Amino acid sequence: MTHQFVALTPEQKKDLSSIAQRIVATGKGILAADESVGTMGKRLQKINVENTEEHRRVFRQLLFSTDASVSNCIGGVIFFHETLYQKSDAGVLFPKLIKDKGIVVGIKVDKGTAPLAGTDGETTTQGLDGLAERCAQYKKDGADFAKWRCVLKISDSCPSTLSIMENANVLARYASICQQNGLVPIVEPEILPDGDHDLQRCQYATEKVLAAVYKALNDHHVYLEGTLLKPNMVTAGHACTKKYTPQDIAMATVTALRRTVPASVPGICFLSGGQSEEEASVNLNAINLCPLHKPWKLTFSYGRALQASALSAWGGKPLNIEASQKAFFERAKINGLASKGEYVPSGKTDKHASQSLFTESYVY
Amino acid sequence: MAHQYPALSAEQKQELQEIAQQIVAPGKGILAADESVGSMAKRLNQIGVENTEENRRQYRQLLFSADDRINSCIGGVIFFHETMYQSTDDGTSFVKMIKDKGILVGIKVDKGVVPLAGTNGETTTQGLDGLSERCAQYKKDGADFAKWRCVLKISETTPSQLAIMENANVLARYASICQQNGIVPIVEPEILPDGDHDLKRCQYVTEKVLAAVYKALSDHHVYLEGTLLKPNMVTPGHACPIKYSPEEIAMATVTALRRNVPPAVSGVTFLSGGQSEEEASINLNAINKCPLGRPWPLTFSYGRALQASALNTWRGQRDNEAAATEEFVKRAEVSAASVSMSKSEVHGVGFSVC
């Protein structure tokens, strides 16, 4: 290993770090609007809307044409491939709409999970083939960051050593390829909340997984200052009978991160993983108020937890678009505050905001 | 890996963390006075003093008799085994002397380097046999922390994968055993400054070595908050023709640490590795002024860089003792002044492109 063979020039590094820092600028987080066609199907089904390309376009347009001041709380938007090439009613490409608001455009680049033979239902994630070429094209088409999701689960026998090692390795390969093509990789090693394990168990698993991820990133010569992490918060399993406070969750989460995530990583953007909109905001807030030293930005990369109310309010009807945008804007603002530890929940919360968004064994 | 089998209770963790934090309390560092008999031979030889147990005792005595000025500069002293059981002229144990100053006692527990067959002169470090029992005894005898030194070197072919992996692993085993016995392990993966490599090379190697160390510590379930790291600063090799400023050394060092040392580690205490007393303090000062965020205290664990003047002044003469002690106190104060008074500087400015 003794000699360094330069992976990135100082200029490339500067570009990557600048992009990463813009995404997680103070008070900002990420809108994960990268639901695949299949996943959008599930969302639309819940509000009795047919899963057509046009409906998907209309809903994303609704989100992307929210008032420009949403850029005070949204630093980046993650796109699905189809969406990157869709346009508004006025014929403006969606990436342009987003970029004109001063928000960074991202693109989901993985191709879903694939089974790991010989394990207890564990998976890795595919999508490396031709990834360099795809990244280069996405960069030309307006993207500056990418996202790749790996999935692990907790059970009596999981996550296995193989699963941890393989997912860490594939995340590192993806990250390396992204950086070669000017895209900041968001590294997402999601540990599902399925199960009845307690908070401690999740913390332990999260620490082991993250240690493996950062060793792999190092082995693959990934420039950490030009990456972001998208982890699960440390929570008890959904079927766990013990209840924990947001402060318990915050302490467990920040402790796990402090033990594994180097300070050179500019930002950590939590996934919401089936938490309700309100839970996700309250927990993020508690995390930012945790008294332990936190050398990275701690913010959100939320899909469901930013869009649930908006989807409900829309219901597929053009008349509801404004109300839907308002609902989205509201959650964006709240999460922006939570990312600074400044969110004070008012007494009443929207019924939808408190609804659990947990779906078993969640697949995008 | 699925299940956790707790290695330490909450009380054990708390004790370890408190010890670690006490050693690196704001403005304080470590006096490494743990030179083996063989190393002391080299030191004493240079000042024309015979390497006897009595001379070694007298020398350590003059260091430990420093007045209360060192109480605010020194958080811990690393002892060699022999020294743990020596006393002053009037019969006060050295351990008691140090503890009475509110300074913590540490003990070097490794048993030196041994060759790694099939490598280009690389080594690992021995000392694991019976380490648990030894730690338990040292804890009873007044020690609260320990030190174990691994050595790597930079050359055309080194450090090899094996050297990195093996040294990281043995450091993790040592750390795990220490913690089981209430002792805070100082983890020292020293990369020697020998060679003509440039600053970048040292930074690269340091990053790879530290990444392996922290992966091993994680694999061995070591409680990071109850550890300290004793790394080399990132510097060019001794024979490198390019000259670098303290700011460049600081930037390279802090960057390497930020990329590999988790924020949970309680402190980083640099070895001086053959730098002069003056160099070591200037560099430490620059490190503490580096604009990048530094989530751990960055301080010193100096042997030669705290003792060189004192040794030179003493030259084995009892009459020179007071003057020699004064030299040591001066170096301790200068070194402590290089250390930031705040617990850590979590949020810095900017990012590295090096």
XYZ file of C-alpha atoms in Angstrom:
718
model
C 0.000 0.000 0.000
C 2.963 2.216 0.452
C 2.602 4.645 -2.400
C -0.179 7.042 -3.101
C -1.563 7.125 -6.627
C -3.582 10.283 -6.749
C -7.305 9.606 -7.190
C -8.413 13.247 -7.318
C -6.642 16.531 -8.041
C -6.913 19.367 -5.511
C -9.353 21.115 -7.874
C -11.577 18.052 -8.038
C -11.453 17.791 -4.249
C -12.353 21.455 -3.860
C -15.346 21.056 -6.184
C -16.596 18.008 -4.330
C -16.207 19.551 -0.868
C -17.931 22.746 -1.953
C -20.900 20.816 -3.315
C -21.192 18.756 -0.140
C -21.052 21.816 2.072
C -23.685 23.640 0.014
C -26.097 20.740 0.402
C -25.796 20.709 4.182
C -25.448 24.463 4.689
C -26.767 25.517 8.095
C -30.511 25.040 8.395
C -30.802 22.979 5.229
C -31.443 19.360 4.398
C -32.397 17.143 1.514
C -35.714 16.330 -0.113
C -35.534 12.695 -1.198
C -37.865 12.711 -4.180
C -36.219 9.700 -5.830
C -38.952 7.115 -5.405
C -38.726 4.519 -8.156
C -41.709 3.881 -10.384
C -42.756 0.940 -8.224
C -42.452 2.883 -4.999
C -44.365 5.861 -6.379
C -47.008 3.316 -7.241
C -47.441 2.519 -3.546
C -47.581 6.190 -2.619
C -50.148 7.054 -5.273
C -52.226 4.010 -4.497
C -52.715 5.273 -0.954
C -54.365 8.408 -2.267
C -56.223 6.598 -5.035
C -54.242 8.108 -7.860
C -53.233 6.038 -10.864
C -49.496 5.471 -11.226
C -48.900 7.097 -14.597
C -45.848 8.994 -15.771
C -47.980 12.132 -16.004
C -49.201 11.811 -12.433
C -45.668 11.310 -11.245
C -44.630 14.384 -13.223
C -47.459 16.469 -11.794
C -46.646 15.534 -8.224
C -42.939 16.238 -8.570
C -43.812 19.525 -10.301
C -45.975 20.406 -7.324
C -43.018 19.912 -5.004
C -40.459 21.608 -7.244
C -42.530 24.713 -7.909
C -43.067 25.442 -4.256
C -42.158 29.020 -3.340
C -38.476 29.778 -3.965
C -37.880 30.498 -0.290
C -38.018 26.766 0.308
C -34.330 26.922 -0.596
C -33.751 28.307 2.888
C -34.438 24.829 4.250
C -33.719 22.573 1.291
C -30.098 22.302 0.147
C -30.538 19.391 -2.242
C -33.173 17.299 -4.018
C -32.600 13.674 -4.965
C -34.140 12.755 -8.323
C -35.147 9.459 -9.841
C -33.817 8.959 -13.394
C -37.177 9.556 -15.079
C -37.711 12.806 -13.216
C -34.368 14.277 -14.256
C -35.675 14.469 -17.829
C -39.223 15.627 -17.115
C -40.395 19.198 -17.531
C -42.823 21.592 -15.933
C -46.050 22.616 -17.687
C -44.120 25.641 -18.962
C -41.519 23.350 -20.510
C -38.723 23.917 -18.016
C -36.620 20.868 -17.189
C -36.999 19.909 -13.545
C -33.271 20.055 -12.749
C -33.222 23.631 -14.040
C -36.240 24.522 -11.904
C -34.382 23.231 -8.844
C -31.006 24.728 -9.692
C -32.563 28.125 -10.356
C -33.732 28.099 -6.760
C -30.100 27.609 -5.681
C -30.747 24.003 -4.684
C -28.331 21.231 -5.637
C -29.591 18.427 -7.870
C -28.905 14.813 -6.953
C -29.658 11.496 -8.655
C -30.372 8.012 -7.315
C -27.953 5.716 -9.150
C -28.371 2.285 -7.592
C -30.427 -0.417 -9.272
C -32.038 -1.937 -6.239
C -31.118 -4.790 -3.951
C -30.076 -8.300 -4.957
C -29.997 -11.374 -2.686
C -26.822 -12.608 -1.027
C -26.899 -16.370 -1.427
C -26.232 -18.354 1.698
C -27.522 -15.684 4.035
C -30.747 -15.324 5.955
C -32.484 -13.150 3.387
C -29.793 -10.499 3.295
C -28.982 -8.355 0.276
C -26.402 -6.277 -1.457
C -27.153 -3.516 -3.965
C -26.468 -3.565 -7.690
C -25.778 -0.769 -10.152
C -22.013 -0.617 -10.606
C -22.039 -1.662 -14.257
C -21.384 1.330 -16.494
C -21.753 3.571 -13.477
C -18.884 5.843 -14.497
C -20.491 6.608 -17.846
C -23.885 7.147 -16.232
C -22.386 9.513 -13.648
C -20.609 11.509 -16.347
C -23.887 11.887 -18.208
C -25.835 12.849 -15.091
C -23.209 15.466 -14.307
C -23.702 16.945 -17.795
C -27.454 16.852 -17.258
C -27.274 18.927 -14.089
C -26.654 16.567 -11.180
C -23.942 17.330 -8.634
C -24.547 14.519 -6.162
C -25.762 10.940 -6.157
C -27.382 8.489 -3.787
C -27.003 4.742 -3.359
C -28.927 2.766 -0.800
C -27.745 -0.424 0.854
C -29.998 -2.316 3.224
C -29.186 -4.326 6.331
C -31.480 -5.824 8.893
C -31.318 -6.875 12.500
C -32.397 -10.328 13.527
C -30.999 -13.155 15.560
C -28.428 -13.883 12.886
C -28.237 -10.558 11.065
C -26.493 -8.501 9.965
C -23.927 -11.165 9.066
C -20.236 -10.466 8.571
C -20.668 -11.017 4.828
C -23.537 -8.608 4.564
C -21.665 -5.911 6.444
C -18.498 -6.393 4.417
C -20.212 -6.663 1.026
C -22.491 -3.670 1.466
C -19.634 -1.546 2.796
C -17.527 -2.552 -0.182
C -20.171 -1.832 -2.809
C -20.871 1.558 -1.208
C -17.171 2.358 -1.412
C -16.951 1.354 -5.096
C -19.968 3.519 -5.874
C -18.485 6.437 -3.936
C -15.149 6.169 -5.689
C -16.749 6.126 -9.152
C -18.986 9.109 -8.334
C -16.075 11.243 -7.233
C -14.147 10.444 -10.403
C -17.058 12.039 -12.244
C -17.568 15.124 -10.108
C -20.571 13.791 -8.186
C -20.675 13.880 -4.390
C -21.745 10.414 -3.227
C -24.312 10.141 -0.477
C -23.492 6.885 1.265
C -26.599 5.182 2.654
C -26.170 2.019 4.755
C -29.734 1.687 6.019
C -30.386 -0.665 8.893
C -34.093 -1.404 8.793
C -36.227 -0.765 11.876
C -38.057 -4.088 11.437
C -37.916 -6.329 14.494
C -38.346 -6.298 18.241
C -34.773 -5.489 19.185
C -34.097 -2.702 21.681
C -32.266 0.576 21.255
C -28.950 -0.842 22.426
C -29.002 -3.564 19.818
C -29.602 -1.062 17.053
C -26.773 1.084 18.380
C -24.405 -1.847 18.397
C -25.335 -2.898 14.870
C -25.083 0.683 13.624
C -21.596 1.068 15.108
C -20.362 -2.139 13.489
C -21.862 -1.268 10.127
C -20.507 2.280 10.099
C -17.028 1.140 11.171
C -16.983 -1.214 8.198
C -18.276 1.493 5.849
C -15.549 3.965 6.796
C -12.823 1.351 6.605
C -14.025 0.451 3.113
C -14.171 4.102 2.058
C -10.602 4.488 3.255
C -9.464 1.325 1.470
C -11.034 2.613 -1.750
C -9.283 6.009 -1.385
C -12.548 7.931 -1.174
C -12.182 11.639 -0.312
C -14.339 11.931 2.806
C -14.678 15.705 2.696
C -16.524 15.186 -0.590
C -19.097 12.713 0.707
C -22.238 12.738 2.844
C -23.603 9.979 5.056
C -27.275 8.991 5.065
C -27.748 6.633 7.989
C -30.711 5.455 9.998
C -31.203 7.098 13.353
C -30.548 4.651 16.149
C -33.992 3.510 17.243
C -35.588 0.442 18.757
C -37.193 -2.025 16.383
C -40.772 -1.351 15.438
C -42.042 -4.287 17.426
C -39.982 -3.490 20.510
C -42.183 -3.211 23.565
C -39.874 -0.789 25.369
C -40.532 2.903 24.691
C -37.720 5.432 24.315
C -37.725 9.216 24.387
C -36.330 11.431 21.619
C -33.433 12.154 24.000
C -32.683 8.410 24.308
C -32.711 8.140 20.536
C -30.554 11.240 20.180
C -27.935 10.038 22.655
C -27.724 6.574 21.113
C -27.525 8.023 17.608
C -24.907 10.670 18.310
C -22.814 8.211 20.333
C -22.795 5.707 17.498
C -21.797 8.402 15.019
C -19.089 9.844 17.257
C -17.515 6.395 17.485
C -17.389 5.780 13.768
C -17.822 8.808 11.522
C -14.661 10.855 11.014
C -14.936 14.603 11.529
C -13.880 15.186 7.929
C -17.320 14.055 6.725
C -19.133 17.384 6.314
C -22.659 16.223 6.942
C -24.907 13.439 8.111
C -28.412 13.455 6.597
C -30.695 11.014 8.342
C -33.228 8.886 6.532
C -36.679 8.894 8.066
C -37.227 5.176 7.598
C -40.925 4.984 8.288
C -41.037 7.405 11.191
C -44.017 9.755 11.004
C -43.372 13.300 9.806
C -43.571 14.628 13.350
C -41.402 11.895 14.882
C -38.724 12.447 12.265
C -38.645 16.177 13.043
C -38.738 15.785 16.812
C -35.955 13.201 16.759
C -33.782 15.292 14.446
C -34.262 18.219 16.779
C -33.284 16.154 19.821
C -30.214 14.930 17.965
C -29.120 18.500 17.363
C -29.658 19.318 21.028
C -27.649 16.327 22.239
C -24.918 17.669 24.550
C -22.119 15.539 23.058
C -19.752 17.264 20.628
C -20.949 16.814 17.049
C -18.353 17.857 14.472
C -20.585 17.278 11.396
C -23.834 18.871 10.292
C -26.767 16.716 11.388
C -29.700 17.165 9.093
C -32.370 15.357 7.116
C -32.738 13.504 3.858
C -36.399 12.730 4.057
C -38.776 11.200 1.558
C -41.949 10.126 3.245
C -41.381 12.384 6.223
C -41.432 15.448 3.966
C -44.107 14.361 1.518
C -46.802 12.433 3.374
C -48.994 15.418 4.233
C -48.417 16.937 0.813
C -49.522 13.728 -0.905
C -52.626 13.508 1.244
C -53.514 17.133 0.689
C -53.102 16.772 -3.078
C -55.162 13.627 -3.525
C -54.501 13.921 -7.255
C -56.665 17.029 -7.637
C -55.341 20.190 -9.349
C -57.431 22.377 -7.030
C -55.431 21.048 -4.080
C -52.004 21.848 -5.430
C -51.531 25.032 -3.422
C -52.640 23.389 -0.193
C -50.304 20.503 -0.905
C -47.371 22.820 -1.521
C -48.155 24.570 1.723
C -48.072 21.260 3.582
C -44.721 20.380 2.029
C -43.280 23.812 2.745
C -44.405 23.529 6.341
C -42.587 20.236 6.874
C -39.513 21.599 5.103
C -39.450 24.620 7.417
C -39.916 22.481 10.503
C -37.111 20.147 9.521
C -34.896 23.116 8.731
C -35.431 24.291 12.296
C -34.898 20.789 13.651
C -31.527 20.659 11.880
C -30.498 23.562 14.079
C -32.130 22.250 17.241
C -34.630 25.109 17.085
C -37.855 23.244 16.506
C -40.468 23.754 19.194
C -43.501 21.595 18.450
C -46.783 23.418 18.956
C -49.504 21.718 20.938
C -51.514 20.437 18.062
C -49.951 18.516 15.251
C -51.461 17.601 11.970
C -53.136 14.203 12.124
C -51.163 13.083 9.115
C -47.928 14.338 10.582
C -48.201 11.869 13.446
C -49.098 8.851 11.401
C -46.482 6.186 11.307
C -45.174 5.659 7.806
C -43.715 2.250 8.586
C -43.961 -0.353 5.887
C -42.501 -3.735 6.632
C -39.218 -4.537 4.924
C -39.212 -1.302 3.061
C -37.935 -1.361 -0.483
C -37.795 1.736 -2.638
C -21.736 -10.203 14.640
C -25.396 -9.827 15.349
C -25.398 -9.726 19.114
C -23.595 -7.554 21.565
C -21.931 -9.189 24.544
C -21.098 -6.149 26.644
C -17.382 -5.884 27.263
C -17.678 -3.208 29.942
C -20.357 -2.132 32.387
C -21.569 1.453 32.434
C -19.531 2.074 35.590
C -16.373 0.698 34.019
C -16.908 2.889 30.971
C -17.430 5.950 33.093
C -14.268 5.340 35.051
C -12.206 4.852 31.904
C -13.591 7.959 30.241
C -12.933 10.076 33.317
C -9.342 8.884 33.536
C -8.750 9.611 29.865
C -10.275 13.070 30.106
C -8.293 13.879 33.225
C -5.004 13.094 31.488
C -5.771 15.471 28.629
C -7.512 18.136 30.699
C -7.259 21.605 29.106
C -3.654 22.767 28.858
C -2.144 19.469 29.981
C -0.084 16.743 28.370
C 1.955 13.677 29.241
C 5.538 13.240 30.391
C 6.793 10.015 28.820
C 9.387 8.885 31.335
C 9.096 5.216 30.401
C 12.439 4.663 28.717
C 13.466 1.037 29.029
C 16.803 0.126 30.567
C 18.248 -0.099 27.063
C 16.865 3.297 25.992
C 18.071 4.934 29.196
C 21.503 3.495 28.351
C 21.519 5.565 25.160
C 20.396 8.702 26.962
C 22.884 8.342 29.809
C 25.667 7.385 27.449
C 25.252 10.708 25.667
C 25.949 12.602 28.899
C 28.676 10.286 30.089
C 26.698 8.722 32.918
C 26.820 5.035 33.794
C 23.568 3.160 33.254
C 22.942 1.850 36.764
C 19.629 1.380 38.533
C 20.671 4.063 41.045
C 21.476 6.577 38.318
C 18.170 5.899 36.654
C 16.438 6.384 40.009
C 18.238 9.667 40.651
C 17.375 10.907 37.210
C 13.660 10.127 37.499
C 13.728 11.637 40.988
C 14.891 14.964 39.674
C 12.054 14.999 37.167
C 9.415 14.001 39.683
C 10.623 16.525 42.281
C 9.500 19.363 40.044
C 7.397 21.831 41.978
C 3.687 22.532 41.667
C 4.157 24.474 38.460
C 3.968 21.191 36.592
C 0.607 20.280 38.117
C -1.154 22.476 35.586
C 0.985 21.271 32.663
C 1.180 17.540 33.167
C -1.898 15.294 33.301
C -0.047 12.001 33.327
C 3.415 10.450 33.611
C 4.278 7.187 31.862
C 6.500 4.957 33.972
C 8.759 2.078 33.093
C 8.178 -1.033 35.244
C 11.312 -0.552 37.340
C 10.409 3.048 38.135
C 6.966 2.102 39.485
C 8.669 0.493 42.432
C 11.419 3.025 43.093
C 11.373 5.774 45.717
C 12.968 9.104 46.486
C 16.035 9.477 48.704
C 13.763 9.824 51.739
C 11.689 6.757 50.847
C 8.599 8.265 49.197
C 7.426 6.068 46.340
C 7.567 7.750 42.962
C 4.005 6.681 42.286
C 2.809 8.426 45.440
C 4.823 11.538 44.624
C 3.180 11.879 41.239
C -0.322 11.057 42.419
C -0.047 13.559 45.269
C 0.409 16.232 42.620
C -2.944 15.226 41.124
C -1.142 13.695 38.162
C -2.143 10.256 36.892
C 0.321 7.382 36.716
C 0.736 5.344 33.545
C 2.807 2.266 32.792
C 4.490 1.053 29.637
C 3.327 -2.543 29.208
C 4.712 -3.706 25.894
C 7.797 -5.891 25.703
C 9.440 -4.369 22.672
C 9.397 -5.085 18.952
C 9.972 -8.449 17.269
C 10.552 -9.122 13.576
C 7.800 -10.043 11.141
C 9.284 -12.831 9.043
C 8.963 -12.381 5.319
C 8.849 -8.611 5.461
C 11.418 -5.956 4.695
C 12.605 -5.548 8.272
C 9.189 -4.782 9.681
C 8.084 -5.563 13.217
C 5.212 -6.211 15.510
C 5.231 -5.711 19.279
C 5.105 -8.407 21.934
C 3.766 -8.329 25.482
C 0.292 -9.866 25.396
C 1.167 -12.941 27.474
C -0.187 -12.563 30.999
C -1.018 -8.951 30.203
C -4.329 -9.119 32.004
C -2.731 -10.179 35.289
C -0.011 -7.565 34.903
C -2.579 -4.824 34.288
C -4.564 -5.877 37.346
C -1.411 -5.654 39.447
C -0.377 -2.277 38.012
C -3.855 -0.953 38.748
C -3.463 -2.051 42.375
C -0.024 -0.423 42.447
C -1.397 2.942 41.362
C -1.460 3.001 37.572
C -4.574 4.238 35.757
C -3.344 4.172 32.189
C -0.939 2.208 30.036
C 1.098 2.624 26.895
C 2.020 0.213 24.108
C 4.169 1.226 21.183
C 3.987 -0.275 17.715
C 6.441 0.785 15.039
C 6.034 1.131 11.283
C 8.344 2.585 8.717
C 8.093 4.183 5.314
C 10.194 2.927 2.443
C 9.687 1.793 -1.124
C 8.016 -1.387 0.077
C 6.762 -0.507 3.551
C 4.573 -0.378 5.490
C 3.224 -3.610 4.069
C -0.363 -4.816 4.397
C 0.815 -7.369 6.935
C 2.617 -4.830 9.098
C -0.381 -2.521 9.121
C -2.846 -5.304 9.874
C -0.731 -7.077 12.490
C 0.222 -3.945 14.418
C -3.363 -2.681 14.372
C -4.537 -6.019 15.675
C -2.011 -6.289 18.480
C -2.801 -2.716 19.566
C -6.483 -3.624 19.713
C -5.836 -6.759 21.808
C -3.722 -4.724 24.214
C -6.381 -2.024 24.439
C -9.136 -4.524 25.101
C -7.182 -6.217 27.892
C -6.298 -2.896 29.547
C -9.898 -1.755 29.658
C -10.966 -5.026 31.259
C -8.655 -4.086 34.125
C -9.668 -0.454 34.569
C -6.649 0.854 32.705
C -6.951 3.440 29.909
C -4.874 2.258 26.950
C -2.783 4.801 25.053
C -2.617 3.413 21.536
C 0.684 4.264 19.832
C 1.124 3.328 16.143
C 4.382 5.193 15.498
C 5.450 5.708 11.901
C 9.155 6.459 12.008
C 10.466 9.677 10.422
C 13.420 7.796 8.896
C 13.708 8.193 5.138
C 13.596 10.791 2.397
C 9.871 10.683 1.695
C 7.916 13.933 1.537
C 5.081 15.233 3.701
C 2.382 13.866 1.400
C 3.740 10.362 1.652
C 3.770 10.476 5.417
C 0.211 11.796 5.410
C -0.963 9.016 3.138
C 0.702 6.320 5.204
C -0.550 7.804 8.464
C -4.103 7.800 7.121
C -3.902 4.157 6.081
C -2.376 3.088 9.378
C -4.906 4.975 11.493
C -7.837 3.632 9.462
C -6.639 0.105 10.168
C -6.109 0.890 13.857
C -9.624 2.189 14.355
C -11.196 -0.660 12.421
C -9.312 -3.094 14.636
C -10.381 -1.246 17.789
C -13.985 -1.482 16.596
C -13.632 -5.184 15.779
C -12.212 -5.824 19.249
C -15.074 -3.932 20.927
C -12.776 -1.330 22.473
C -14.537 1.592 24.178
C -13.079 4.568 22.305
C -14.035 7.181 24.882
C -11.757 5.317 27.276
C -8.676 5.454 25.050
C -6.081 7.970 23.941
C -4.123 7.986 20.691
C -0.385 8.634 20.589
C 0.484 9.138 16.934
C 3.405 10.673 15.093
C 2.831 14.144 13.706
C 2.727 14.064 9.931
C 6.181 15.230 8.860
C 8.566 14.626 5.947
C 11.277 12.037 6.411
C 14.479 13.162 8.102
C 16.387 12.985 4.827
C 13.766 14.780 2.752
C 15.284 17.758 0.945
C 12.022 19.735 0.922
C 11.449 22.013 3.912
C 7.964 22.497 5.299
C 6.543 25.105 7.650
C 4.883 24.259 10.979
C 1.581 25.288 9.360
C 2.034 22.715 6.616
C 2.866 20.060 9.173
C -0.162 21.092 11.202
C -2.516 20.982 8.216
C -1.286 17.568 7.096
C -1.482 16.203 10.643
C -4.922 17.518 11.478
C -6.278 16.417 8.096
C -5.012 12.870 8.595
C -6.534 12.716 12.064
C -9.864 14.214 11.004
C -10.176 11.521 8.362
C -9.574 8.600 10.701
C -9.851 9.313 14.391
C -13.475 9.167 15.525
C -14.631 12.152 17.577
C -15.350 9.793 20.492
C -11.624 9.322 21.179
C -10.878 11.361 24.303
C -7.590 12.838 23.200
C -4.605 12.789 20.881
C -1.177 13.014 22.545
C 1.611 13.345 19.980
C 4.951 11.639 20.276
C 7.966 13.846 19.607
C 9.827 11.162 17.635
C 13.231 12.752 17.563
C 12.118 16.320 16.981
C 14.068 18.841 19.028
C 12.398 20.299 22.117
C 11.810 23.531 20.258
C 10.482 21.917 17.068
C 8.093 19.706 19.005
C 6.535 22.692 20.790
C 6.355 24.875 17.693
C 4.643 22.145 15.728
C 2.202 21.363 18.516
C 1.379 25.044 18.713
C 0.696 25.203 14.965
C -1.490 22.111 15.249
C -3.585 23.808 17.898
C -3.943 26.863 15.689
C -4.958 24.914 12.594
C -8.266 26.328 11.304
C -9.844 22.926 10.654
C -12.278 21.574 13.231
C -10.538 19.463 15.871
C -12.998 17.435 17.954
C -10.380 16.068 20.407
C -7.770 17.741 22.605
C -4.416 17.769 20.765
C -1.561 17.635 23.206
C 1.819 16.103 23.889
C 3.237 12.853 25.178
C 6.873 13.765 25.029
C 9.951 11.945 26.197
C 13.037 13.439 24.669
C 11.326 16.723 23.839
C 10.678 17.325 27.538
C 13.901 15.878 28.944
C 16.787 16.713 26.626
C 17.785 19.945 28.354
C 17.258 18.450 31.790
C 19.541 15.508 30.973
C 22.183 17.786 29.556
C 22.111 20.029 32.589
C 22.244 17.150 35.082
C 25.097 15.164 33.536
C 24.912 12.843 36.533
C 25.974 15.480 39.084
C 23.878 15.817 42.246
C 24.866 19.498 42.375
C 23.129 20.030 39.032
C 19.855 18.469 40.093
C 17.941 21.637 40.911
C 19.035 23.314 37.697
C 18.114 20.198 35.719
C 14.671 20.043 37.322
C 14.179 23.687 36.402
C 14.984 22.905 32.754
C 12.318 20.236 32.775
C 9.740 22.541 34.327
C 10.487 25.148 31.657
C 9.952 22.666 28.824
C 6.772 21.408 30.468
C 5.417 24.954 30.649
C 6.341 25.745 27.048
C 4.742 22.543 25.809
C 1.607 23.136 27.843
C 1.382 26.655 26.428
C 1.177 25.115 22.944
C -1.951 23.258 23.894
C -5.346 24.817 23.429
C -7.102 25.681 26.665
C -10.485 24.736 25.301
C -11.546 21.102 25.513
C -11.664 20.850 21.776
C -12.389 23.007 18.767
C -15.223 21.120 17.261
C -16.263 23.426 14.487
C -13.475 24.735 12.366
C -13.399 26.466 9.053
C -12.954 24.937 5.655
C -11.850 21.550 4.438
C -8.646 19.929 3.261
C -7.760 19.333 -0.334
C -4.533 17.598 0.619
